[in-house]
JSON list of C-alpha atoms in Angstrom, two decimals:
[
{"chain": "N", "resi": 928, "resn": "GLN", "atom": "CA", "xyz": [4.40, -19.59, -3.31]},
{"chain": "N", "resi": 929, "resn": "VAL", "atom": "CA", "xyz": [3.26, -15.98, -3.48]},
{"chain": "N", "resi": 930, "resn": "GLN", "atom": "CA", "xyz": [4.70, -13.64, -0.90]},
{"chain": "N", "resi": 931, "resn": "LEU", "atom": "CA", "xyz": [4.03, -9.96, -0.37]},
{"chain": "N", "resi": 932, "resn": "VAL", "atom": "CA", "xyz": [6.27, -8.60, 2.38]},
{"chain": "N", "resi": 933, "resn": "GLU", "atom": "CA", "xyz": [5.58, -5.12, 3.69]},
{"chain": "N", "resi": 934, "resn": "SER", "atom": "CA", "xyz": [8.10, -2.98, 5.56]},
{"chain": "N", "resi": 935, "resn": "GLY", "atom": "CA", "xyz": [8.54, 0.61, 6.65]},
{"chain": "N", "resi": 936, "resn": "GLY", "atom": "CA", "xyz": [5.74, 1.00, 9.16]},
{"chain": "N", "resi": 937, "resn": "GLY", "atom": "CA", "xyz": [6.26, 2.55, 12.57]},
{"chain": "N", "resi": 938, "resn": "LEU", "atom": "CA", "xyz": [5.44, 5.39, 14.90]},
{"chain": "N", "resi": 939, "resn": "VAL", "atom": "CA", "xyz": [5.59, 8.96, 13.63]},
{"chain": "N", "resi": 940, "resn": "GLN", "atom": "CA", "xyz": [4.34, 12.32, 14.82]},
{"chain": "N", "resi": 941, "resn": "ALA", "atom": "CA", "xyz": [1.55, 14.14, 13.03]},
{"chain": "N", "resi": 942, "resn": "GLY", "atom": "CA", "xyz": [2.92, 16.03, 10.05]},
{"chain": "N", "resi": 943, "resn": "GLY", "atom": "CA", "xyz": [5.70, 13.53, 9.54]},
{"chain": "N", "resi": 944, "resn": "SER", "atom": "CA", "xyz": [6.42, 11.11, 6.72]},
{"chain": "N", "resi": 945, "resn": "LEU", "atom": "CA", "xyz": [6.92, 7.39, 6.20]},
{"chain": "N", "resi": 946, "resn": "ARG", "atom": "CA", "xyz": [7.62, 5.24, 3.17]},
{"chain": "N", "resi": 947, "resn": "LEU", "atom": "CA", "xyz": [6.18, 1.78, 2.99]},
{"chain": "N", "resi": 948, "resn": "SER", "atom": "CA", "xyz": [7.63, -0.91, 0.74]},
{"chain": "N", "resi": 949, "resn": "CYS", "atom": "CA", "xyz": [6.13, -4.17, -0.45]},
{"chain": "N", "resi": 950, "resn": "ALA", "atom": "CA", "xyz": [8.43, -6.75, -2.00]},
{"chain": "N", "resi": 951, "resn": "ALA", "atom": "CA", "xyz": [6.63, -9.35, -4.10]},
{"chain": "N", "resi": 952, "resn": "SER", "atom": "CA", "xyz": [7.71, -12.84, -5.09]},
{"chain": "N", "resi": 953, "resn": "GLY", "atom": "CA", "xyz": [5.95, -15.73, -6.78]},
{"chain": "N", "resi": 954, "resn": "ILE", "atom": "CA", "xyz": [3.96, -13.51, -9.15]},
{"chain": "N", "resi": 955, "resn": "ILE", "atom": "CA", "xyz": [4.63, -11.90, -12.50]},
{"chain": "N", "resi": 956, "resn": "PHE", "atom": "CA", "xyz": [4.92, -8.50, -10.88]},
{"chain": "N", "resi": 957, "resn": "SER", "atom": "CA", "xyz": [4.65, -6.45, -14.06]},
{"chain": "N", "resi": 958, "resn": "ALA", "atom": "CA", "xyz": [1.33, -8.13, -14.88]},
{"chain": "N", "resi": 959, "resn": "ASN", "atom": "CA", "xyz": [-0.29, -7.21, -11.58]},
{"chain": "N", "resi": 960, "resn": "THR", "atom": "CA", "xyz": [-2.10, -4.18, -10.30]},
{"chain": "N", "resi": 961, "resn": "MET", "atom": "CA", "xyz": [-0.56, -3.40, -6.93]},
{"chain": "N", "resi": 962, "resn": "GLY", "atom": "CA", "xyz": [-2.37, -1.66, -4.14]},
{"chain": "N", "resi": 963, "resn": "TRP", "atom": "CA", "xyz": [-2.19, -0.48, -0.58]},
{"chain": "N", "resi": 964, "resn": "TYR", "atom": "CA", "xyz": [-5.17, -0.85, 1.74]},
{"chain": "N", "resi": 965, "resn": "ARG", "atom": "CA", "xyz": [-5.54, 0.00, 5.40]},
{"chain": "N", "resi": 966, "resn": "GLN", "atom": "CA", "xyz": [-7.63, -1.14, 8.30]},
{"chain": "N", "resi": 967, "resn": "ALA", "atom": "CA", "xyz": [-8.09, 0.83, 11.50]},
{"chain": "N", "resi": 968, "resn": "PRO", "atom": "CA", "xyz": [-9.31, -0.88, 14.68]},
{"chain": "N", "resi": 969, "resn": "GLY", "atom": "CA", "xyz": [-13.00, -1.69, 14.45]},
{"chain": "N", "resi": 970, "resn": "LYS", "atom": "CA", "xyz": [-13.25, -0.60, 10.82]},
{"chain": "N", "resi": 971, "resn": "GLY", "atom": "CA", "xyz": [-13.23, -2.23, 7.42]},
{"chain": "N", "resi": 972, "resn": "ARG", "atom": "CA", "xyz": [-10.32, -2.48, 5.01]},
{"chain": "N", "resi": 973, "resn": "ASP", "atom": "CA", "xyz": [-10.22, 0.55, 2.71]},
{"chain": "N", "resi": 974, "resn": "LEU", "atom": "CA", "xyz": [-8.31, 1.35, -0.44]},
{"chain": "N", "resi": 975, "resn": "VAL", "atom": "CA", "xyz": [-5.43, 3.77, 0.07]},
{"chain": "N", "resi": 976, "resn": "ALA", "atom": "CA", "xyz": [-3.85, 3.72, -3.38]},
{"chain": "N", "resi": 977, "resn": "ARG", "atom": "CA", "xyz": [-3.53, 1.49, -6.40]},
{"chain": "N", "resi": 978, "resn": "ILE", "atom": "CA", "xyz": [-1.20, 1.41, -9.41]},
{"chain": "N", "resi": 979, "resn": "THR", "atom": "CA", "xyz": [-1.79, -0.60, -12.55]},
{"chain": "N", "resi": 980, "resn": "SER", "atom": "CA", "xyz": [0.79, -2.44, -14.60]},
{"chain": "N", "resi": 981, "resn": "ALA", "atom": "CA", "xyz": [0.71, 0.54, -16.98]},
{"chain": "N", "resi": 982, "resn": "GLY", "atom": "CA", "xyz": [1.41, 2.97, -14.17]},
{"chain": "N", "resi": 983, "resn": "SER", "atom": "CA", "xyz": [-2.03, 4.51, -13.78]},
{"chain": "N", "resi": 984, "resn": "THR", "atom": "CA", "xyz": [-2.86, 5.41, -10.21]},
{"chain": "N", "resi": 985, "resn": "ASN", "atom": "CA", "xyz": [-5.86, 6.11, -8.08]},
{"chain": "N", "resi": 986, "resn": "TYR", "atom": "CA", "xyz": [-6.17, 7.14, -4.46]},
{"chain": "N", "resi": 987, "resn": "GLY", "atom": "CA", "xyz": [-8.65, 7.13, -1.64]},
{"chain": "N", "resi": 988, "resn": "ASP", "atom": "CA", "xyz": [-10.16, 10.56, -1.11]},
{"chain": "N", "resi": 989, "resn": "SER", "atom": "CA", "xyz": [-8.66, 10.96, 2.36]},
{"chain": "N", "resi": 990, "resn": "VAL", "atom": "CA", "xyz": [-5.06, 10.60, 1.13]},
{"chain": "N", "resi": 991, "resn": "LYS", "atom": "CA", "xyz": [-5.13, 12.49, -2.16]},
{"chain": "N", "resi": 992, "resn": "GLY", "atom": "CA", "xyz": [-2.35, 15.06, -2.32]},
{"chain": "N", "resi": 993, "resn": "ARG", "atom": "CA", "xyz": [-0.51, 13.53, 0.64]},
{"chain": "N", "resi": 994, "resn": "PHE", "atom": "CA", "xyz": [0.33, 9.97, -0.41]},
{"chain": "N", "resi": 995, "resn": "THR", "atom": "CA", "xyz": [2.09, 8.75, -3.55]},
{"chain": "N", "resi": 996, "resn": "ILE", "atom": "CA", "xyz": [2.18, 5.19, -4.83]},
{"chain": "N", "resi": 997, "resn": "SER", "atom": "CA", "xyz": [4.93, 4.01, -7.16]},
{"chain": "N", "resi": 998, "resn": "ARG", "atom": "CA", "xyz": [6.35, 0.76, -8.42]},
{"chain": "N", "resi": 999, "resn": "ASP", "atom": "CA", "xyz": [9.71, -0.58, -9.54]},
{"chain": "N", "resi": 1000, "resn": "ASN", "atom": "CA", "xyz": [9.13, -3.56, -11.82]},
{"chain": "N", "resi": 1001, "resn": "ALA", "atom": "CA", "xyz": [12.84, -4.38, -11.87]},
{"chain": "N", "resi": 1002, "resn": "LYS", "atom": "CA", "xyz": [12.78, -4.84, -8.09]},
{"chain": "N", "resi": 1003, "resn": "ASN", "atom": "CA", "xyz": [9.27, -6.36, -7.87]},
{"chain": "N", "resi": 1004, "resn": "THR", "atom": "CA", "xyz": [8.48, -3.69, -5.29]},
{"chain": "N", "resi": 1005, "resn": "VAL", "atom": "CA", "xyz": [5.68, -1.21, -4.75]},
{"chain": "N", "resi": 1006, "resn": "TYR", "atom": "CA", "xyz": [6.06, 1.83, -2.53]},
{"chain": "N", "resi": 1007, "resn": "LEU", "atom": "CA", "xyz": [3.77, 4.16, -0.66]},
{"chain": "N", "resi": 1008, "resn": "GLN", "atom": "CA", "xyz": [5.21, 7.55, 0.24]},
{"chain": "N", "resi": 1009, "resn": "MET", "atom": "CA", "xyz": [3.11, 9.06, 3.00]},
{"chain": "N", "resi": 1010, "resn": "ASN", "atom": "CA", "xyz": [3.53, 12.75, 3.81]},
{"chain": "N", "resi": 1011, "resn": "SER", "atom": "CA", "xyz": [1.69, 15.12, 6.13]},
{"chain": "N", "resi": 1012, "resn": "LEU", "atom": "CA", "xyz": [0.54, 12.19, 8.20]},
{"chain": "N", "resi": 1013, "resn": "LYS", "atom": "CA", "xyz": [-2.47, 12.62, 10.47]},
{"chain": "N", "resi": 1014, "resn": "PRO", "atom": "CA", "xyz": [-3.59, 10.63, 13.52]},
{"chain": "N", "resi": 1015, "resn": "GLU", "atom": "CA", "xyz": [-6.50, 9.32, 11.45]},
{"chain": "N", "resi": 1016, "resn": "ASP", "atom": "CA", "xyz": [-3.99, 7.61, 9.16]},
{"chain": "N", "resi": 1017, "resn": "THR", "atom": "CA", "xyz": [-3.23, 5.21, 12.00]},
{"chain": "N", "resi": 1018, "resn": "ALA", "atom": "CA", "xyz": [-3.98, 1.69, 10.78]},
{"chain": "N", "resi": 1019, "resn": "VAL", "atom": "CA", "xyz": [-2.50, -1.57, 9.63]},
{"chain": "N", "resi": 1020, "resn": "TYR", "atom": "CA", "xyz": [-1.45, -1.13, 6.01]},
{"chain": "N", "resi": 1021, "resn": "TYR", "atom": "CA", "xyz": [-1.72, -4.11, 3.68]},
{"chain": "N", "resi": 1022, "resn": "CYS", "atom": "CA", "xyz": [-0.14, -4.71, 0.30]},
{"chain": "N", "resi": 1023, "resn": "ASN", "atom": "CA", "xyz": [-2.35, -6.27, -2.37]},
{"chain": "N", "resi": 1024, "resn": "SER", "atom": "CA", "xyz": [-1.71, -7.75, -5.78]},
{"chain": "N", "resi": 1025, "resn": "ARG", "atom": "CA", "xyz": [-4.31, -8.49, -8.44]},
{"chain": "N", "resi": 1026, "resn": "ALA", "atom": "CA", "xyz": [-3.36, -10.26, -11.65]},
{"chain": "N", "resi": 1027, "resn": "LEU", "atom": "CA", "xyz": [-4.39, -8.49, -14.84]},
{"chain": "N", "resi": 1028, "resn": "VAL", "atom": "CA", "xyz": [-5.46, -11.64, -16.68]},
{"chain": "N", "resi": 1029, "resn": "THR", "atom": "CA", "xyz": [-6.83, -13.96, -13.98]},
{"chain": "N", "resi": 1030, "resn": "SER", "atom": "CA", "xyz": [-7.77, -11.43, -11.26]},
{"chain": "N", "resi": 1031, "resn": "SER", "atom": "CA", "xyz": [-6.01, -13.72, -8.79]},
{"chain": "N", "resi": 1032, "resn": "GLU", "atom": "CA", "xyz": [-5.48, -11.73, -5.62]},
{"chain": "N", "resi": 1033, "resn": "HIS", "atom": "CA", "xyz": [-2.97, -11.89, -2.76]},
{"chain": "N", "resi": 1034, "resn": "TRP", "atom": "CA", "xyz": [-2.37, -9.99, 0.46]},
{"chain": "N", "resi": 1035, "resn": "GLY", "atom": "CA", "xyz": [0.62, -9.23, 2.60]},
{"chain": "N", "resi": 1036, "resn": "GLN", "atom": "CA", "xyz": [0.65, -9.69, 6.35]},
{"chain": "N", "resi": 1037, "resn": "GLY", "atom": "CA", "xyz": [0.33, -5.97, 7.06]},
{"chain": "N", "resi": 1038, "resn": "THR", "atom": "CA", "xyz": [2.49, -3.33, 8.69]},
{"chain": "N", "resi": 1039, "resn": "GLN", "atom": "CA", "xyz": [1.39, -1.04, 11.51]},
{"chain": "N", "resi": 1040, "resn": "VAL", "atom": "CA", "xyz": [1.47, 2.71, 11.04]},
{"chain": "N", "resi": 1041, "resn": "THR", "atom": "CA", "xyz": [0.79, 4.82, 14.11]},
{"chain": "N", "resi": 1042, "resn": "VAL", "atom": "CA", "xyz": [0.59, 8.60, 13.94]},
{"chain": "N", "resi": 1043, "resn": "SER", "atom": "CA", "xyz": [0.69, 10.44, 17.25]},
{"chain": "N", "resi": 1044, "resn": "SER", "atom": "CA", "xyz": [-0.90, 13.84, 17.76]}
]
């Protein structure tokens, strides 16, 4: 049974910081690309950041320079450090895994991030 469990969301003022965590189980973590996506009310789900098994990263244009994705393969956990938060960052943030070999994909249940102005 694959589980991706996000934590760390909450309410923060504009300019503040949050760190999201996603603990994975049931997958070979080191063989998966891990990503963070977000979905604001009435909008589609967009890529925030992604990190490959080799540690290569890419970011959505709106978060470049403010957010940092990292992973700890020993803890089967991926992190998203979010700095200089803006009200437009308000969304449900979802953790995603995609297997390198099979492309099998899984999603977490999401964690709410709300940034007040």
